[in-house]
mmCIF file of C-alpha atoms in Angstrom:
data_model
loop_
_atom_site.group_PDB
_atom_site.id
_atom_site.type_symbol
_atom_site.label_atom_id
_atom_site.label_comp_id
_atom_site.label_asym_id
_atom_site.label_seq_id
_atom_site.Cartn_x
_atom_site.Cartn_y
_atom_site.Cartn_z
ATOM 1 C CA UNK K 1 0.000 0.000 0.000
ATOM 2 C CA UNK K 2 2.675 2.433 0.601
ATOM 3 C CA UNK K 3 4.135 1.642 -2.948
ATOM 4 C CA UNK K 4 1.003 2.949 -4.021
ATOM 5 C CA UNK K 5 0.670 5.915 -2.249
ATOM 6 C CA UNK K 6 4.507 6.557 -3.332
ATOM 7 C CA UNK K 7 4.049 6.409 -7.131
ATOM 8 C CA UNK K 8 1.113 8.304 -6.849
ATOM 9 C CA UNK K 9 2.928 10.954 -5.163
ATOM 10 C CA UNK K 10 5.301 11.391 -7.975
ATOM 11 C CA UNK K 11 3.367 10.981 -10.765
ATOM 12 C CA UNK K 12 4.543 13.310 -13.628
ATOM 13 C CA UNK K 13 2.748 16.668 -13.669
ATOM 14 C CA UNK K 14 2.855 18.668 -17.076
ATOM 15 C CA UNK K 15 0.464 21.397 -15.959
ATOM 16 C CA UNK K 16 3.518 23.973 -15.965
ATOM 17 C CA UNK K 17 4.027 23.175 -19.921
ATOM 18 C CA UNK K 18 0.711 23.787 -20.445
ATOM 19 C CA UNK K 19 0.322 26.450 -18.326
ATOM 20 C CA UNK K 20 3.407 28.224 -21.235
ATOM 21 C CA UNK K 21 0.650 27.258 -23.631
ATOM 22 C CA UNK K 22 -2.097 29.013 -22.512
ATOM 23 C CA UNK K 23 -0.043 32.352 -21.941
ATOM 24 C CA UNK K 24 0.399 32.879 -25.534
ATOM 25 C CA UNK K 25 -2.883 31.440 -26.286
ATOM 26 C CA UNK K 26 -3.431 34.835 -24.041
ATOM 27 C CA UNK K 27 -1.108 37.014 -25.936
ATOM 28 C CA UNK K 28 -1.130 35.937 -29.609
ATOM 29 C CA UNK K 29 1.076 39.275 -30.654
ATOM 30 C CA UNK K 30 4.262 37.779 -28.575
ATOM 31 C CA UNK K 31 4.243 34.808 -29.690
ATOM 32 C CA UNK K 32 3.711 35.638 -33.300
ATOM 33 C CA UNK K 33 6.837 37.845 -32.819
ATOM 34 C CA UNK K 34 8.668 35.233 -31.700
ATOM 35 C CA UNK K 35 7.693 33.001 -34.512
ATOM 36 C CA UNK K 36 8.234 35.681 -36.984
ATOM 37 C CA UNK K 37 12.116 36.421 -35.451
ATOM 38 C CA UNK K 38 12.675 32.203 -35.528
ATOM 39 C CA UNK K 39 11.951 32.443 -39.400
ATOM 40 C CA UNK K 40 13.767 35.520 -40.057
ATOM 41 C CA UNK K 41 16.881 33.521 -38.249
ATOM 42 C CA UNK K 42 16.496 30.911 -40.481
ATOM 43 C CA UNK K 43 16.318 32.440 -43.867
ATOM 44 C CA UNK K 44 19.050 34.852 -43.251
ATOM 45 C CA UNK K 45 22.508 33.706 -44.662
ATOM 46 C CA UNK K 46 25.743 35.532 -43.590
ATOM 47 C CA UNK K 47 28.017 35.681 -46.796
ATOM 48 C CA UNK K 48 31.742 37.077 -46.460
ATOM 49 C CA UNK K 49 32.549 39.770 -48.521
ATOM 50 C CA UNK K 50 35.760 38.359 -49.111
ATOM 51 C CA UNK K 51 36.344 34.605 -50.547
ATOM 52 C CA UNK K 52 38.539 33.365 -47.385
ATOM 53 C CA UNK K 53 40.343 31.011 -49.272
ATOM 54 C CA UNK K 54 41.724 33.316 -51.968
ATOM 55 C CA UNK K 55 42.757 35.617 -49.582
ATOM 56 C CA UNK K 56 44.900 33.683 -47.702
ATOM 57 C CA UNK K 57 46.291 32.143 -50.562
ATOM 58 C CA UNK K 58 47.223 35.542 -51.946
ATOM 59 C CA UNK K 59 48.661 36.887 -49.058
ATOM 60 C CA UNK K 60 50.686 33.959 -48.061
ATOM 61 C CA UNK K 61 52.203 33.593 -51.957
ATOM 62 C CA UNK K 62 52.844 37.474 -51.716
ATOM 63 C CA UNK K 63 54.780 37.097 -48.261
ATOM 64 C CA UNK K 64 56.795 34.076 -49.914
ATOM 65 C CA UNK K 65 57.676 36.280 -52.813
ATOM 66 C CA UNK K 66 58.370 39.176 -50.522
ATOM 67 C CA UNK K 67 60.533 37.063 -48.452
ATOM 68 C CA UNK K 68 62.199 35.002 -51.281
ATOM 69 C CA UNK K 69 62.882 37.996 -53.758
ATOM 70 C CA UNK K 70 62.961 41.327 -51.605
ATOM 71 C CA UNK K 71 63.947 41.132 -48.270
ATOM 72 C CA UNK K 72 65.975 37.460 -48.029
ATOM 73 C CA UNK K 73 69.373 39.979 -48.455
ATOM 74 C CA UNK K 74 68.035 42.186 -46.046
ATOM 75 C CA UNK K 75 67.704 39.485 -43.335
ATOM 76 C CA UNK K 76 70.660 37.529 -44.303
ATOM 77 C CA UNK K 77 73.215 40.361 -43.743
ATOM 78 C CA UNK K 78 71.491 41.122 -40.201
ATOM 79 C CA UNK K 79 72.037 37.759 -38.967
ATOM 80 C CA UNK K 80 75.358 37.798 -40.348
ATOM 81 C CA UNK K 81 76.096 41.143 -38.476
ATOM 82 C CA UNK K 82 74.587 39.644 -35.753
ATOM 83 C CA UNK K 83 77.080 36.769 -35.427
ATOM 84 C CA UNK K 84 76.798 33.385 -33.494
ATOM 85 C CA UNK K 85 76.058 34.565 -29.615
ATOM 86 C CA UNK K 86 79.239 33.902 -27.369
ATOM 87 C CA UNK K 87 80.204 33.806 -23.555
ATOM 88 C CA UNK K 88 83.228 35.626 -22.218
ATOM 89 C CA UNK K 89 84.308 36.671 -25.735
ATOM 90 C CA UNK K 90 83.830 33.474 -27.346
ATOM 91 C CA UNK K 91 81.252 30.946 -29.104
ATOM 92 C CA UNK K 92 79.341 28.512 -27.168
ATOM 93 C CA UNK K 93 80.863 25.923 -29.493
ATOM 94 C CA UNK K 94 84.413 27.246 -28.944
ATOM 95 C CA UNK K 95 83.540 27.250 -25.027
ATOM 96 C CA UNK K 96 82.926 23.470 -25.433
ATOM 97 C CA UNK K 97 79.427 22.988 -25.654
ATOM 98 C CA UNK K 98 78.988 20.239 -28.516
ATOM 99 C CA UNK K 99 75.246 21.043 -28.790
ATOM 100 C CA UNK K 100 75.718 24.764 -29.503
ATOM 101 C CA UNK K 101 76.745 24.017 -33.150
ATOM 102 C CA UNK K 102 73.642 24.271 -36.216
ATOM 103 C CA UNK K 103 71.645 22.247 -37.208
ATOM 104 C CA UNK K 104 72.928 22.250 -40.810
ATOM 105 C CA UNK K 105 70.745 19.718 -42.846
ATOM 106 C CA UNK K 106 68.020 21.210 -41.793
ATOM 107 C CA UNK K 107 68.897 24.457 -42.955
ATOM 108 C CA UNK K 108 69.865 23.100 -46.682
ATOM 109 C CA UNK K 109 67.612 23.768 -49.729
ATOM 110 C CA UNK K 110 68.256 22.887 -53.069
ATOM 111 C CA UNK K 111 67.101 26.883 -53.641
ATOM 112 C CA UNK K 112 70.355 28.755 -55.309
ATOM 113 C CA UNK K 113 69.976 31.914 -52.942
ATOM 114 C CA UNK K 114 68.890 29.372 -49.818
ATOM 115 C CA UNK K 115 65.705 29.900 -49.017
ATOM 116 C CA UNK K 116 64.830 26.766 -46.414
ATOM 117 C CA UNK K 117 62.256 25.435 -44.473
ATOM 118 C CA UNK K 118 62.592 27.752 -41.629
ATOM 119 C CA UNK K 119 61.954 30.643 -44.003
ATOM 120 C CA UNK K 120 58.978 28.892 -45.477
ATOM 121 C CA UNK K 121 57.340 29.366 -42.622
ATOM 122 C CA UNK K 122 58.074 32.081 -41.204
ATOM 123 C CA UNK K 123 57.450 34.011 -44.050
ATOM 124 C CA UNK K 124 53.926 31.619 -44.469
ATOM 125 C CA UNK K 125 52.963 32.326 -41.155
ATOM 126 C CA UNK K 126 53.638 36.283 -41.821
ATOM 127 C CA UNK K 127 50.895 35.824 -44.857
ATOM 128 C CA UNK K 128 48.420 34.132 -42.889
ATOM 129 C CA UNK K 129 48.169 36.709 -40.055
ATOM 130 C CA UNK K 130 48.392 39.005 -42.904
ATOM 131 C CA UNK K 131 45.275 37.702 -44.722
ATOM 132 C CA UNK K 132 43.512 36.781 -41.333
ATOM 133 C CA UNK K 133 43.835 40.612 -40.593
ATOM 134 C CA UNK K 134 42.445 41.577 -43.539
ATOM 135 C CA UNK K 135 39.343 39.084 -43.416
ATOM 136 C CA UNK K 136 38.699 40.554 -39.812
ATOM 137 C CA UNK K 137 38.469 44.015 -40.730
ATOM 138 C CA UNK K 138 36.258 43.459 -43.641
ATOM 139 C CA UNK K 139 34.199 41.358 -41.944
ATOM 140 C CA UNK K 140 33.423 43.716 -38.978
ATOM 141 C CA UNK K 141 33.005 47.058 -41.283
ATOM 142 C CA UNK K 142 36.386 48.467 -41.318
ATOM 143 C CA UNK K 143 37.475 50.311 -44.480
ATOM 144 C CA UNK K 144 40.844 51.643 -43.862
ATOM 145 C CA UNK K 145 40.307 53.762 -46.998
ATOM 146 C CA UNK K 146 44.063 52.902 -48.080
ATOM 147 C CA UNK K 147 43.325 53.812 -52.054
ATOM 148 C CA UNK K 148 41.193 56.523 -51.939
#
């Protein structure tokens, strides 16, 4: 008997879901708003101005070529300048550490000026956060009015 009594107690109410019911049975101009928003929703498309993948596959070719024909010199005589970075006037190598020496197969390209994988992408990398800046600020509104 007190199974009974139990299962009786907790038998599932739904009066609150129909209670939601008859509130816009009540007020027919909220919920046809709400119906009318829910379609709108669904109909509208957002469309990029810009085609993302031709952008960043632009500006990453540019920023190779940039890198490859224009400023590779540049950098190449800075690091040069720069030198290998010693301790008490001399190398890390010369001091005796072994590891301190390049990595030198890494660094070899069968490019004649010797343009290598590190270069690829850093230069790549440059281009993507080049083109990823530009598809942010044309997506949000910003014309930066560069041409005219």
């Amino acid at each position: 008997m007190a199974t009974m009594s139990s299962t009786a107690m907790f038998r599932p109410s739904f009066q609150s879901v129909r209670s939601c019911t008859k509130t816009s049975a009540m007020y027919p101009s909220l919920s046809m708003i709400s119906r009318r928003s829910s379609s709108r929703r669904r109909s509208m498309a957002i469309k990029a101005e810009l085609n993302p993948s031709l952008v960043i596959s632009l500006s990453t070719g540019l920023s190779l070529f940039l890198g490859r024909f224009v400023f590779f010199n540049f950098q190449r005589e800075n690091v040069a300048k720069q030198g290998l970075p010693e301790q008490n006037g001399s190398t890390h190598f010369e001091a005796g550490d072994v590891r301190a020496k390049e990595y030198v197969s890494l660094l070899k390209s069968n490019d004649p000026v010797g343009f290598n994988i590190v270069d690829v992408l850093a230069w790549g990398s440059i281009g993507h956060i080049v083109a990823y800046y530009i598809l942010a600020t044309a997506s949000n509104g910003y014309d930066p009015n560069f041409f005219g």
